[in-house]
């Protein structure tokens, strides 16, 4: 039956008809005793087969000595095995699973890839066994699977101690087992109902993306929440996220690793400017995944976006928020944070002004906040005013701030909002006091309630930044580029070869000629020029005395070339040096950097930054998943503060940013390289000339996948 | 008795022996009925005198028609009146209060300064009446005063509906009445006990600072929490904060207005670089106030810092945090945020490594996190390990992260931490799951527990950045500067006069001479030079054709001077033009900007930024309350990213940053100007020469308080 299993795995993973608990302990104090208890506690109706080689009974239930005997008693293969044996016993158990027709094995055992090279080898071998036997693996190092609707507490996570689990539309995949329990307990307290919760473990076989894919097809799942420590197999996630988007199921991610500077790549400047976390943000954005920054927003965001149908054409171009409040100070907390995030505010429409004026409430006149403190949460005012704001096309989201009534009159405080029902317009409700009951009432109505001004602002920003997945690239890499890549040697192109490749991509590059050692400068050079050592082996040319600028004439050039070669050879005796590259001194209004990188985590990205050392200090760059279209390229340029100086700032001359956008588009096409041979590419600087005069690539770098 | 009242006001404000409720309503639905109910509900034992002109009974209690008759029945003056009458009746009531010997009147009524010019005039008149009669005013627009220990619910805030109030060491002053209730309800839910809560209202008389001062003397207050929308009368707060620090009572502020770009001053570049909120941050720091960024951290921070005695000598030079956890994912959430804030981490000491090794737990080796997941919250391991970390001098704060046990075994999860007792070392506990009981147990033990990774990181950062109040400036402004200021005319000094004043402060300025209209260039000028129109009336010289650079010789200078004068006169026919200022072209390694401003909100500040247009785009500046010492000036320079290029970055030549620090110190001395006549001063640019060669002020601006 091996090989057949795969097609059934989503059901066996999420809604198994029967489960085996391999290594189930009879000692209640042990974590491995928990799954049996949790299955019973939460009313799982399928077959449960504890397997314990040492005893025929655990926690008062019959136990089987092995999977084979359990399967015989079951009369059919068991869908899903939860494996809780020591690492050394795991390969044997997986072989047993294959033999017995188990479709999915979730592995709690640890000591695999997370435990160094030996563990990694163990993991590889185990996966090979599983693949050969048609068994899909969740984990290892997984705290299991919960299906709330089915009472399936197939988990060692203590969060399952909760007396009741609230069924609902939230499904969670977590790379941290403990976080899974944290989200479950926090969500339950807030009245959020869950469908599936999975601890993904090491992703030795099933990846986050594959499980997202299963959840897209799960009718009980309405939103998919990801707790991520890193990205693994991002392509799986990209495809699954696109399917989820098409199915109207928002995918929301909270990802750690924002501050790990140690991960940053250092080969190119663009690597330093835009590390793995910026690449991950670009990845999420590109594939229609919302990223939140605060833990609680992961739980609080779904109702803000569920049921909202974004399309590329209706995508909001602006981010204008309308605010309604029964407390000025409360509204100010949210407004303040939204302002920090660059959100704009919408003044109330005439309908609201006219409605409130007879009550003596003046709104508008420069303030975005509709403050009805004077009448409080009066149902005949509050509800219709919120309805007016929701109906107003002048805003893109509405936030309601509720004061003390949220704590004291939970029955009435949020009812005018709840009675309006869910709408297409994102609606967020922030309660200023401790207001558990009001927040629960909102959750039950499927309306997004927020406990802190910070998570409210975080979620609203994520919602406003949300865009449909970018269209999948249809274009092909130009034949000329393909040919150059196919013929490239070594792992690093020299500057001349790099510029030639950028030219093949359609990027205008500066004129250049090469003086071989001893060769005389030809006539017809237009001075002044720059000269640099030409060698793929020398990364830091300036430090090696390999660069001279503003060379005024042929005699000086000959002298410079000799000096450069002498110095470079002395500093890098091992380097293969082709000669000296001679280029005109290009001048323009500003410099930029355009980079490309195949990020090992988040896939291909393109980066644009302002040129020069200050931009490096300020880490002023914008990164997106490649390839990008021209519209995105323009948005990237607008996202680099330092490039404002050539975009009309303070009446300064404008640079040819359309030509720069074109370079970004062309360089981003390296993502279409099927062979994935380009690891990094960078043009630094791109000299930006005045509007209409184009841009020119002056220096370039290309790193290829080494052969072998 | 007027004039005597003042000395008693702290007691009458916080712990009155008797209160009058002027305008107390008999209609339970009205806010003005609440104070009587709250006083009874929470067991206030003092005299309570409802005053209602229309009825002799409210809510079943005797009411008096006026304050006079109530005072007669009381047999002595009533300490504190809460005034809840319409605005028009307030002046009469205040006169009655003065007459009857009331010490403090808290005013709930609104329509005063917050309601425009007419209300402002009303407020001024009312305060004048109160001052004349010796009555101190809290408000208007105040939701009153709560003294939890005395059961004094003298407030219209619905937060007092809570069945019981927990007494404790937290006192709160809020500029938002609703936020007061929000903090009370959130704090109660967490088991935080309160002492006093005050809604400060419009601060027409009693300011936040004066009330802080009262709380310093309140034996039941251990920490002072401020919810601020702005700063008013910052000098009061500065002095009170210093007293609070000396008394060991931390003052912690959450302040809105972080994103209000509209408030920013625009006259000088430094105004644009460092607006009112940066000035407020500098103010808090200067006076030993902790500033938190998230709402919940306001409540969660006190136990992190209470009882901690900072001194200027023991001030931690580094910010190294040690982390202990029973869940890797949970620790990562906090570490990630701390990393974003630039906090460093401390590896565990040998004591911890040696303690855990026999248990098979390996820690250290590059990771700061002590992860005891394997043994969980085992009391014989957890407690002693935390004790080791607390004892370690290699860290400055310890964070304990607790996983699922915090939810499920609140009795044991945090007990190893609680049993250690409070220590001098800041100790923060973050609970990953929903863990209300564990958090309450921590609160009861006076240990700082945190509900979110964001507020935990926020509070720990605030704690690590906390420093004692800066010593009060003893120095005087130099006589030469005083004389220049005394003789200055107009509201703006021209560039020459500004540079002369900076020279008097001890700042090296560039050589300069003035060519009057028609005057010939004298001999002895060392070319090239720059020429600029000299006029206090022309702010934007370049736009007026009033600046020419790189002038090579005398002939060109004469031509340039004529052109500058012609153009400037044409563009600004109204301007008084002295002539043309001629200066050498100063060159250096980089440029900086040094500014001074008397911020209307936060008082005198000094600013240093990198020079040039990019720095303006990046808003790259550091601001501190002036005056500053040399050590602080050095720290400010280190806080400007763009100045890194002359601080040894990538082996580039170093600039004379000691000389720049000296300029900052000298310019900051303008804060010593008793007449407060300098509103703004700026040197832009200061040209930074190579190390040892000093710096030179090239262009300057000084704005004086206009006369009349």
Tab-separated table of C-alpha atoms in Angstrom, chain B residues 484 492-504 509-516 519 532-536 541 577-583 698-702:
chain	number	residue	atom	x	y	z
B	484	UNK	CA	26.122	90.474	23.733
B	492	UNK	CA	17.006	87.676	14.866
B	493	UNK	CA	20.750	88.221	14.758
B	494	UNK	CA	22.451	88.449	11.408
B	495	UNK	CA	25.028	85.810	10.596
B	496	UNK	CA	28.003	87.894	11.638
B	497	UNK	CA	26.469	88.778	14.988
B	498	UNK	CA	25.436	85.151	15.502
B	499	UNK	CA	28.990	83.913	14.852
B	500	UNK	CA	30.329	86.590	17.197
B	501	UNK	CA	28.033	85.291	19.925
B	502	UNK	CA	29.125	81.697	19.275
B	503	UNK	CA	32.732	82.863	19.519
B	504	UNK	CA	31.950	84.450	22.862
B	509	UNK	CA	34.312	80.412	13.948
B	510	UNK	CA	35.488	81.043	10.457
B	511	UNK	CA	37.209	84.335	9.587
B	512	UNK	CA	34.863	86.851	8.124
B	513	UNK	CA	34.788	90.374	6.852
B	514	UNK	CA	31.970	92.511	5.616
B	515	UNK	CA	31.980	94.451	2.383
B	516	UNK	CA	29.566	97.350	2.610
B	519	UNK	CA	33.247	98.984	-0.803
B	532	UNK	CA	26.708	85.798	1.293
B	533	UNK	CA	24.246	88.596	1.730
B	534	UNK	CA	24.367	89.854	5.336
B	535	UNK	CA	20.876	90.577	6.615
B	536	UNK	CA	18.906	89.446	9.625
B	541	UNK	CA	19.730	83.379	1.289
B	577	UNK	CA	20.927	94.688	4.181
B	578	UNK	CA	24.226	95.416	5.893
B	579	UNK	CA	26.476	94.265	3.082
B	580	UNK	CA	28.175	91.094	1.920
B	581	UNK	CA	29.827	88.658	4.317
B	582	UNK	CA	33.071	87.214	2.968
B	583	UNK	CA	34.490	84.003	4.441
B	698	UNK	CA	30.771	78.502	9.287
B	699	UNK	CA	27.192	79.689	9.434
B	700	UNK	CA	25.012	80.612	12.382
B	701	UNK	CA	21.521	81.595	13.324
B	702	UNK	CA	20.162	83.088	16.528
